[in-house]
C-alpha cells in the first residue's frame, strides 16, 4: 500500500494540527514554553483578543496540553494559571524545529530575536531526525514512509 492508497482520516499529523495547528494556539504554546502562565500576560504578549485567547486556552486545556492551577492575589478572586502538561512539553521539539526553520529562512538580517541554548555550555539547541536504532542523523532520502498498524486502504477512485 502506498501513501496515495492510504486513507488520511486518521492521520496523526492532521489530528495534531486540529489541536494545535492554528496560529494563535502555537503562539500561546510558544509563550507557555517561555514561562508565561497568566491570562493577562498571554493577552498582552501574544496580542490577541480576550475572546480568542479564552477559546484557545480552553481548547488546549481540554486537549490535555495545558493544565490549570488556581492562584489568588491578596484581595482578588481566585484565578487560574496555565501550565504545560507533560503532553504539552512533548511539543517542545516541534517548537524548536519551527524556530530553527524560521531562524534560517525568516529571521531579520541581524539574526533571530530569541536564542534557545543549552544551560550547561551556552551552545544553541537544534532538532535532528535520527534513526531509532542509533544510525545517527538522517536526511530525507535516507527515510521511507510505510503503512503503520492503523493504516486503512483509501476508497477506490472513480477515474476522474
mmCIF file of C-alpha atoms in Angstrom:
data_model
loop_
_atom_site.group_PDB
_atom_site.id
_atom_site.type_symbol
_atom_site.label_atom_id
_atom_site.label_comp_id
_atom_site.label_asym_id
_atom_site.label_seq_id
_atom_site.Cartn_x
_atom_site.Cartn_y
_atom_site.Cartn_z
ATOM 1 C CA UNK A 1 0.000 0.000 0.000
ATOM 2 C CA UNK A 2 1.427 3.428 -0.975
ATOM 3 C CA UNK A 3 0.647 6.817 0.602
ATOM 4 C CA UNK A 4 -1.926 7.590 -2.113
ATOM 5 C CA UNK A 5 -3.596 4.240 -1.431
ATOM 6 C CA UNK A 6 -3.998 5.094 2.267
ATOM 7 C CA UNK A 7 -6.929 6.879 3.883
ATOM 8 C CA UNK A 8 -5.996 10.042 5.751
ATOM 9 C CA UNK A 9 -8.966 10.425 8.083
ATOM 10 C CA UNK A 10 -6.903 9.003 10.959
ATOM 11 C CA UNK A 11 -3.650 10.764 10.017
ATOM 12 C CA UNK A 12 -1.851 11.793 13.208
ATOM 13 C CA UNK A 13 -0.406 14.918 11.568
ATOM 14 C CA UNK A 14 -3.943 16.023 10.688
ATOM 15 C CA UNK A 15 -5.172 15.234 14.196
ATOM 16 C CA UNK A 16 -2.267 17.169 15.731
ATOM 17 C CA UNK A 17 -2.977 20.176 13.515
ATOM 18 C CA UNK A 18 -6.620 20.021 14.564
ATOM 19 C CA UNK A 19 -5.420 20.518 18.158
ATOM 20 C CA UNK A 20 -2.542 22.973 17.801
ATOM 21 C CA UNK A 21 -2.241 23.990 14.144
ATOM 22 C CA UNK A 22 -3.954 27.341 14.444
ATOM 23 C CA UNK A 23 -1.557 30.321 14.644
ATOM 24 C CA UNK A 24 -2.761 31.680 17.993
ATOM 25 C CA UNK A 25 -2.551 28.265 19.643
ATOM 26 C CA UNK A 26 1.063 27.883 18.583
ATOM 27 C CA UNK A 27 1.903 31.365 19.873
ATOM 28 C CA UNK A 28 0.239 30.604 23.221
ATOM 29 C CA UNK A 29 2.305 27.411 23.402
ATOM 30 C CA UNK A 30 5.464 29.346 22.500
ATOM 31 C CA UNK A 31 4.809 31.745 25.356
ATOM 32 C CA UNK A 32 3.941 28.943 27.784
ATOM 33 C CA UNK A 33 7.239 27.268 26.927
ATOM 34 C CA UNK A 34 8.951 30.545 27.807
ATOM 35 C CA UNK A 35 7.325 30.843 31.221
ATOM 36 C CA UNK A 36 4.140 32.817 30.567
ATOM 37 C CA UNK A 37 1.384 31.498 32.836
ATOM 38 C CA UNK A 38 -1.345 34.094 33.302
ATOM 39 C CA UNK A 39 -4.195 35.135 31.035
ATOM 40 C CA UNK A 40 -3.370 38.844 31.033
ATOM 41 C CA UNK A 41 0.289 38.146 30.262
ATOM 42 C CA UNK A 42 -0.645 35.905 27.316
ATOM 43 C CA UNK A 43 -3.082 38.539 26.026
ATOM 44 C CA UNK A 44 -0.573 41.354 26.306
ATOM 45 C CA UNK A 45 2.409 39.445 24.922
ATOM 46 C CA UNK A 46 0.736 37.460 22.142
ATOM 47 C CA UNK A 47 -1.517 40.384 21.213
ATOM 48 C CA UNK A 48 -4.885 38.747 20.690
ATOM 49 C CA UNK A 49 -8.373 39.482 21.916
ATOM 50 C CA UNK A 50 -9.688 38.158 25.212
ATOM 51 C CA UNK A 51 -12.316 36.027 23.474
ATOM 52 C CA UNK A 52 -9.837 34.387 21.083
ATOM 53 C CA UNK A 53 -7.352 33.772 23.899
ATOM 54 C CA UNK A 54 -10.041 32.287 26.147
ATOM 55 C CA UNK A 55 -11.111 29.971 23.307
ATOM 56 C CA UNK A 56 -7.542 28.811 22.586
ATOM 57 C CA UNK A 57 -6.763 28.246 26.266
ATOM 58 C CA UNK A 58 -9.994 26.311 26.726
ATOM 59 C CA UNK A 59 -9.153 24.061 23.757
ATOM 60 C CA UNK A 60 -5.574 23.470 24.892
ATOM 61 C CA UNK A 61 -6.771 22.588 28.401
ATOM 62 C CA UNK A 62 -9.479 20.270 27.008
ATOM 63 C CA UNK A 63 -6.829 18.529 24.879
ATOM 64 C CA UNK A 64 -4.645 17.987 27.963
ATOM 65 C CA UNK A 65 -1.851 20.170 26.558
ATOM 66 C CA UNK A 66 -2.208 22.812 29.274
ATOM 67 C CA UNK A 67 -3.210 22.324 32.901
ATOM 68 C CA UNK A 68 -4.845 24.977 35.065
ATOM 69 C CA UNK A 69 -3.550 25.811 38.512
ATOM 70 C CA UNK A 70 -5.541 28.118 40.816
ATOM 71 C CA UNK A 71 -3.931 31.177 42.360
ATOM 72 C CA UNK A 72 -5.159 34.335 44.030
ATOM 73 C CA UNK A 73 -3.639 37.727 44.623
ATOM 74 C CA UNK A 74 -4.421 39.279 48.032
ATOM 75 C CA UNK A 75 -7.883 40.843 47.885
ATOM 76 C CA UNK A 76 -8.730 39.323 44.486
ATOM 77 C CA UNK A 77 -10.820 36.374 43.393
ATOM 78 C CA UNK A 78 -9.224 33.034 42.589
ATOM 79 C CA UNK A 79 -7.911 32.843 39.031
ATOM 80 C CA UNK A 80 -6.020 30.192 37.083
ATOM 81 C CA UNK A 81 -2.534 29.951 35.675
ATOM 82 C CA UNK A 82 -1.905 27.839 32.599
ATOM 83 C CA UNK A 83 0.998 25.419 32.698
ATOM 84 C CA UNK A 84 2.198 22.948 30.133
ATOM 85 C CA UNK A 85 1.362 19.338 30.933
ATOM 86 C CA UNK A 86 3.732 16.508 30.003
ATOM 87 C CA UNK A 87 1.743 16.257 26.761
ATOM 88 C CA UNK A 88 2.353 19.970 26.205
ATOM 89 C CA UNK A 89 6.088 19.735 26.905
ATOM 90 C CA UNK A 90 6.262 16.869 24.406
ATOM 91 C CA UNK A 91 5.622 19.564 21.765
ATOM 92 C CA UNK A 92 8.886 21.329 22.686
ATOM 93 C CA UNK A 93 10.928 19.627 19.918
ATOM 94 C CA UNK A 94 8.247 20.684 17.419
ATOM 95 C CA UNK A 95 8.562 24.301 18.571
ATOM 96 C CA UNK A 96 12.365 24.123 18.395
ATOM 97 C CA UNK A 97 12.131 22.699 14.849
ATOM 98 C CA UNK A 98 9.797 25.537 13.791
ATOM 99 C CA UNK A 99 12.136 28.079 15.374
ATOM 100 C CA UNK A 100 15.148 26.504 13.695
ATOM 101 C CA UNK A 101 13.436 26.707 10.289
ATOM 102 C CA UNK A 102 12.307 30.287 10.962
ATOM 103 C CA UNK A 103 15.806 31.328 12.067
ATOM 104 C CA UNK A 104 17.159 30.030 8.776
ATOM 105 C CA UNK A 105 14.524 31.427 6.425
ATOM 106 C CA UNK A 106 12.608 34.271 8.094
ATOM 107 C CA UNK A 107 14.908 35.969 10.623
ATOM 108 C CA UNK A 108 15.900 39.625 10.380
ATOM 109 C CA UNK A 109 19.288 40.270 8.746
ATOM 110 C CA UNK A 110 20.752 40.785 12.240
ATOM 111 C CA UNK A 111 19.630 37.285 13.233
ATOM 112 C CA UNK A 112 16.857 35.702 15.289
ATOM 113 C CA UNK A 113 15.201 37.630 18.123
ATOM 114 C CA UNK A 114 15.473 34.701 20.540
ATOM 115 C CA UNK A 115 18.076 32.031 21.099
ATOM 116 C CA UNK A 116 17.499 28.733 22.864
ATOM 117 C CA UNK A 117 20.768 27.492 24.308
ATOM 118 C CA UNK A 118 21.999 24.559 26.361
ATOM 119 C CA UNK A 119 22.022 25.612 30.036
ATOM 120 C CA UNK A 120 25.403 23.929 30.663
ATOM 121 C CA UNK A 121 27.506 25.178 27.752
ATOM 122 C CA UNK A 122 25.551 28.008 26.112
ATOM 123 C CA UNK A 123 25.512 26.450 22.638
ATOM 124 C CA UNK A 124 22.362 26.716 20.536
ATOM 125 C CA UNK A 125 19.813 23.911 20.729
ATOM 126 C CA UNK A 126 18.680 22.276 17.477
ATOM 127 C CA UNK A 127 16.490 19.413 16.360
ATOM 128 C CA UNK A 128 17.579 16.464 14.272
ATOM 129 C CA UNK A 129 15.839 13.459 12.777
ATOM 130 C CA UNK A 130 17.629 10.338 13.946
ATOM 131 C CA UNK A 131 17.266 6.612 13.408
ATOM 132 C CA UNK A 132 15.734 4.802 16.382
ATOM 133 C CA UNK A 133 18.361 2.054 16.032
ATOM 134 C CA UNK A 134 21.210 4.504 16.581
ATOM 135 C CA UNK A 135 22.320 5.039 12.983
ATOM 136 C CA UNK A 136 22.610 8.787 13.538
ATOM 137 C CA UNK A 137 21.144 11.846 11.868
ATOM 138 C CA UNK A 138 19.134 11.256 8.694
ATOM 139 C CA UNK A 139 18.389 13.363 5.625
ATOM 140 C CA UNK A 140 15.122 12.910 3.658
ATOM 141 C CA UNK A 141 16.434 10.450 1.023
ATOM 142 C CA UNK A 142 17.536 8.118 3.842
ATOM 143 C CA UNK A 143 13.988 7.713 5.210
ATOM 144 C CA UNK A 144 10.945 5.887 3.848
ATOM 145 C CA UNK A 145 7.256 6.110 4.634
ATOM 146 C CA UNK A 146 5.330 2.872 5.058
ATOM 147 C CA UNK A 147 1.843 1.993 6.282
ATOM 148 C CA UNK A 148 1.528 1.800 10.054
ATOM 149 C CA UNK A 149 -0.617 -0.516 12.146
ATOM 150 C CA UNK A 150 -3.767 1.605 11.760
ATOM 151 C CA UNK A 151 -3.391 2.291 8.020
ATOM 152 C CA UNK A 152 -6.579 1.710 6.069
ATOM 153 C CA UNK A 153 -6.948 1.475 2.301
ATOM 154 C CA UNK A 154 -8.370 4.500 0.525
ATOM 155 C CA UNK A 155 -11.631 4.175 -1.361
ATOM 156 C CA UNK A 156 -11.125 3.227 -4.996
ATOM 157 C CA UNK A 157 -11.018 6.250 -7.283
ATOM 158 C CA UNK A 158 -13.710 6.746 -9.854
ATOM 159 C CA UNK A 159 -11.179 7.522 -12.594
ATOM 160 C CA UNK A 160 -11.557 11.309 -12.562
#
